[in-house]
Amino acid sequence: MHGLRMVCTCIPEARPVNDARIIEKDAMGDDEYHPISHTGSNLTSAGGIGYTVIDSLDTMLLMGLTPEYTRARSWVANKLSFERDGNFNTFETTIRVLGGLLSAYHLSDNDELYLEKATELADRMLPVFETETGLPYPMVNIGKGHGVPDEHSAGLVSTAEVSTIQLEFKYLSHVTDNDVYWRRVENVGSFAFYVTKGSD
């Protein structure tokens, strides 16, 4: 057809190993990575809890990035600390850090390091459920172990966030044979169901 021509768009080959090494060099253990500035940052002034590296453990295991995984595991074993007097988002901490540790536990053939860290984190987070309704506070102070209301939400919580933290806490109950985690999140689901039925 006159006036038309084919344009070939070439997609660069993915380089997951190089990307992992770059992040490791620039921001190992930081909560966030900024690829343009090649820097890392943490979510609180008290320090971070390894959002990015923990969230990447399962990917490293699945892709067979053994040297990178070994160094990441070493960071978890020797440098990860939840003694952070700062406020972290309950939902994000659950799906990325608690979920990341539990995924690594499952994919590593039950490496007890990850279960130990996951249990410690979950125990520090349990007070977020100590509310009148049982719905968790949107923020958690990991170091002090208590829930923190969002100053911008006027006592409101996101139904999407509080209703989608079931998997991590219930799986932790399954592998530890401790139903306290299951009961806390099951109460959230029960309350949401009650409210929904009440509005019919």
XYZ file of C-alpha atoms in Angstrom:
200
model
C 0.000 0.000 0.000
C 1.379 3.327 -1.086
C 2.636 5.577 1.694
C 2.924 2.848 4.348
C 6.081 1.203 5.565
C 6.898 -1.430 8.146
C 8.743 -0.368 11.263
C 10.587 -2.975 13.296
C 10.701 -2.268 16.996
C 13.474 -4.146 18.738
C 13.029 -5.038 22.383
C 16.294 -5.279 24.320
C 17.044 -8.670 25.773
C 16.139 -8.842 29.464
C 19.106 -9.000 31.792
C 17.697 -10.054 35.188
C 21.082 -10.971 36.647
C 22.630 -7.616 35.794
C 19.549 -5.790 37.095
C 19.707 -7.712 40.364
C 23.385 -6.851 40.796
C 22.750 -3.166 40.090
C 20.011 -2.988 42.720
C 22.211 -4.902 45.136
C 25.088 -2.483 44.601
C 22.989 0.681 44.863
C 20.306 -0.174 47.410
C 20.816 -3.498 49.175
C 18.372 -3.664 52.073
C 16.608 -0.402 51.272
C 12.829 -0.301 51.015
C 12.750 1.430 47.641
C 15.013 1.587 44.616
C 15.203 4.594 42.294
C 16.601 3.370 38.954
C 17.185 6.794 37.409
C 19.311 8.102 40.262
C 20.696 4.634 41.127
C 19.899 5.173 44.793
C 17.821 3.558 47.476
C 15.633 5.028 50.182
C 13.689 3.838 53.204
C 10.087 4.437 54.176
C 10.866 5.840 57.616
C 13.597 7.958 59.139
C 14.207 5.086 61.581
C 15.370 2.896 58.718
C 13.844 0.302 56.460
C 12.840 -3.328 56.687
C 14.092 -4.553 53.327
C 10.914 -4.244 51.248
C 12.722 -4.654 47.930
C 15.154 -7.465 48.714
C 12.588 -9.537 50.623
C 9.977 -9.001 47.934
C 12.512 -10.352 45.409
C 13.567 -13.543 47.203
C 10.962 -15.740 45.521
C 11.865 -14.374 42.089
C 15.539 -15.193 42.653
C 14.636 -18.716 43.738
C 12.315 -19.294 40.785
C 14.834 -17.940 38.265
C 17.762 -19.857 39.706
C 19.787 -16.741 40.553
C 21.735 -18.664 43.157
C 24.634 -16.253 43.897
C 22.255 -13.289 44.165
C 19.852 -15.281 46.305
C 22.641 -16.419 48.613
C 23.703 -12.830 49.240
C 20.095 -11.755 49.769
C 19.563 -14.555 52.280
C 22.712 -13.459 54.088
C 21.283 -9.944 54.356
C 18.070 -11.305 55.861
C 20.020 -13.448 58.312
C 22.508 -10.805 59.429
C 21.065 -7.354 58.788
C 17.280 -7.487 58.738
C 15.916 -5.795 61.842
C 12.357 -4.946 62.826
C 13.561 -2.647 65.605
C 12.345 0.370 63.651
C 10.463 3.062 65.538
C 8.605 4.139 62.432
C 5.199 3.733 60.832
C 4.807 1.312 57.935
C 1.714 0.641 55.842
C -0.035 -2.461 57.197
C -1.134 -3.741 53.785
C 2.188 -3.197 52.013
C 4.165 -4.690 54.885
C 1.908 -7.733 54.887
C 2.014 -8.495 51.176
C 5.643 -7.552 50.520
C 7.588 -8.387 53.682
C 5.484 -10.991 55.487
C 4.422 -12.477 52.153
C 7.961 -12.313 50.809
C 9.375 -14.159 53.799
C 6.679 -16.832 53.648
C 7.120 -17.305 49.892
C 10.848 -17.722 50.421
C 10.144 -20.224 53.204
C 7.962 -22.313 50.891
C 10.241 -22.145 47.842
C 13.428 -22.827 49.828
C 12.133 -26.170 51.121
C 11.188 -24.661 54.465
C 14.287 -22.695 55.415
C 13.557 -21.943 59.081
C 15.252 -18.540 58.870
C 12.326 -17.164 56.895
C 9.672 -18.654 59.144
C 11.423 -17.241 62.202
C 11.549 -13.754 60.686
C 7.960 -13.991 59.418
C 6.695 -15.001 62.842
C 8.556 -12.157 64.512
C 7.092 -9.664 62.069
C 3.559 -11.010 62.376
C 3.739 -10.886 66.181
C 4.793 -7.249 65.966
C 1.871 -6.561 63.631
C -0.908 -8.299 65.580
C -1.750 -5.173 67.644
C -3.038 -3.471 64.464
C -6.148 -5.635 64.857
C -6.866 -4.320 68.357
C -9.666 -2.003 67.273
C -13.353 -1.803 68.131
C -14.322 -3.575 64.915
C -11.269 -5.781 64.533
C -10.429 -4.056 61.263
C -6.701 -3.331 61.302
C -5.174 0.102 61.581
C -3.785 1.192 58.228
C -0.320 1.763 59.680
C 1.858 -0.171 62.099
C 4.814 0.902 64.184
C 7.019 -2.147 63.788
C 9.481 -1.220 66.524
C 6.903 -0.463 69.204
C 4.440 -3.080 68.036
C 1.234 -1.068 67.870
C -1.288 0.065 65.301
C -1.354 3.637 64.072
C -4.380 5.390 62.562
C -3.836 7.236 59.309
C -3.951 10.938 60.115
C -5.422 11.661 56.684
C -8.216 9.060 56.744
C -10.307 10.239 59.715
C -10.714 6.729 61.097
C -11.490 5.128 57.740
C -9.766 2.093 56.245
C -9.547 0.780 52.709
C -11.748 -2.286 52.279
C -9.447 -3.484 49.497
C -6.447 -3.371 51.826
C -7.957 -4.853 54.993
C -9.728 -7.624 53.075
C -6.698 -8.846 51.134
C -4.235 -9.670 53.892
C -5.865 -13.038 54.575
C -3.472 -15.301 52.696
C -0.265 -14.352 54.494
C -1.601 -14.563 58.046
C -3.571 -17.734 57.391
C -0.605 -19.445 55.767
C 1.513 -18.482 58.773
C -1.070 -20.153 61.038
C -0.886 -23.229 58.833
C 2.895 -23.607 59.020
C 3.229 -22.673 62.703
C 0.127 -24.499 63.938
C -0.824 -21.306 65.768
C -4.346 -20.141 64.966
C -3.975 -16.652 66.434
C -3.004 -15.214 63.047
C -5.879 -16.990 61.304
C -8.419 -15.744 63.852
C -7.359 -12.108 63.559
C -7.798 -11.934 59.800
C -10.856 -14.192 59.759
C -12.543 -11.656 62.019
C -11.892 -9.014 59.361
C -13.659 -11.133 56.749
C -16.562 -11.854 59.081
C -17.050 -8.186 59.864
C -16.917 -7.247 56.179
C -19.495 -9.940 55.389
C -21.767 -8.726 58.206
C -21.586 -5.132 57.004
C -22.268 -6.187 53.417
C -25.299 -8.300 54.388
C -26.563 -5.508 56.596
C -26.569 -3.110 53.684
C -28.724 -5.386 51.472
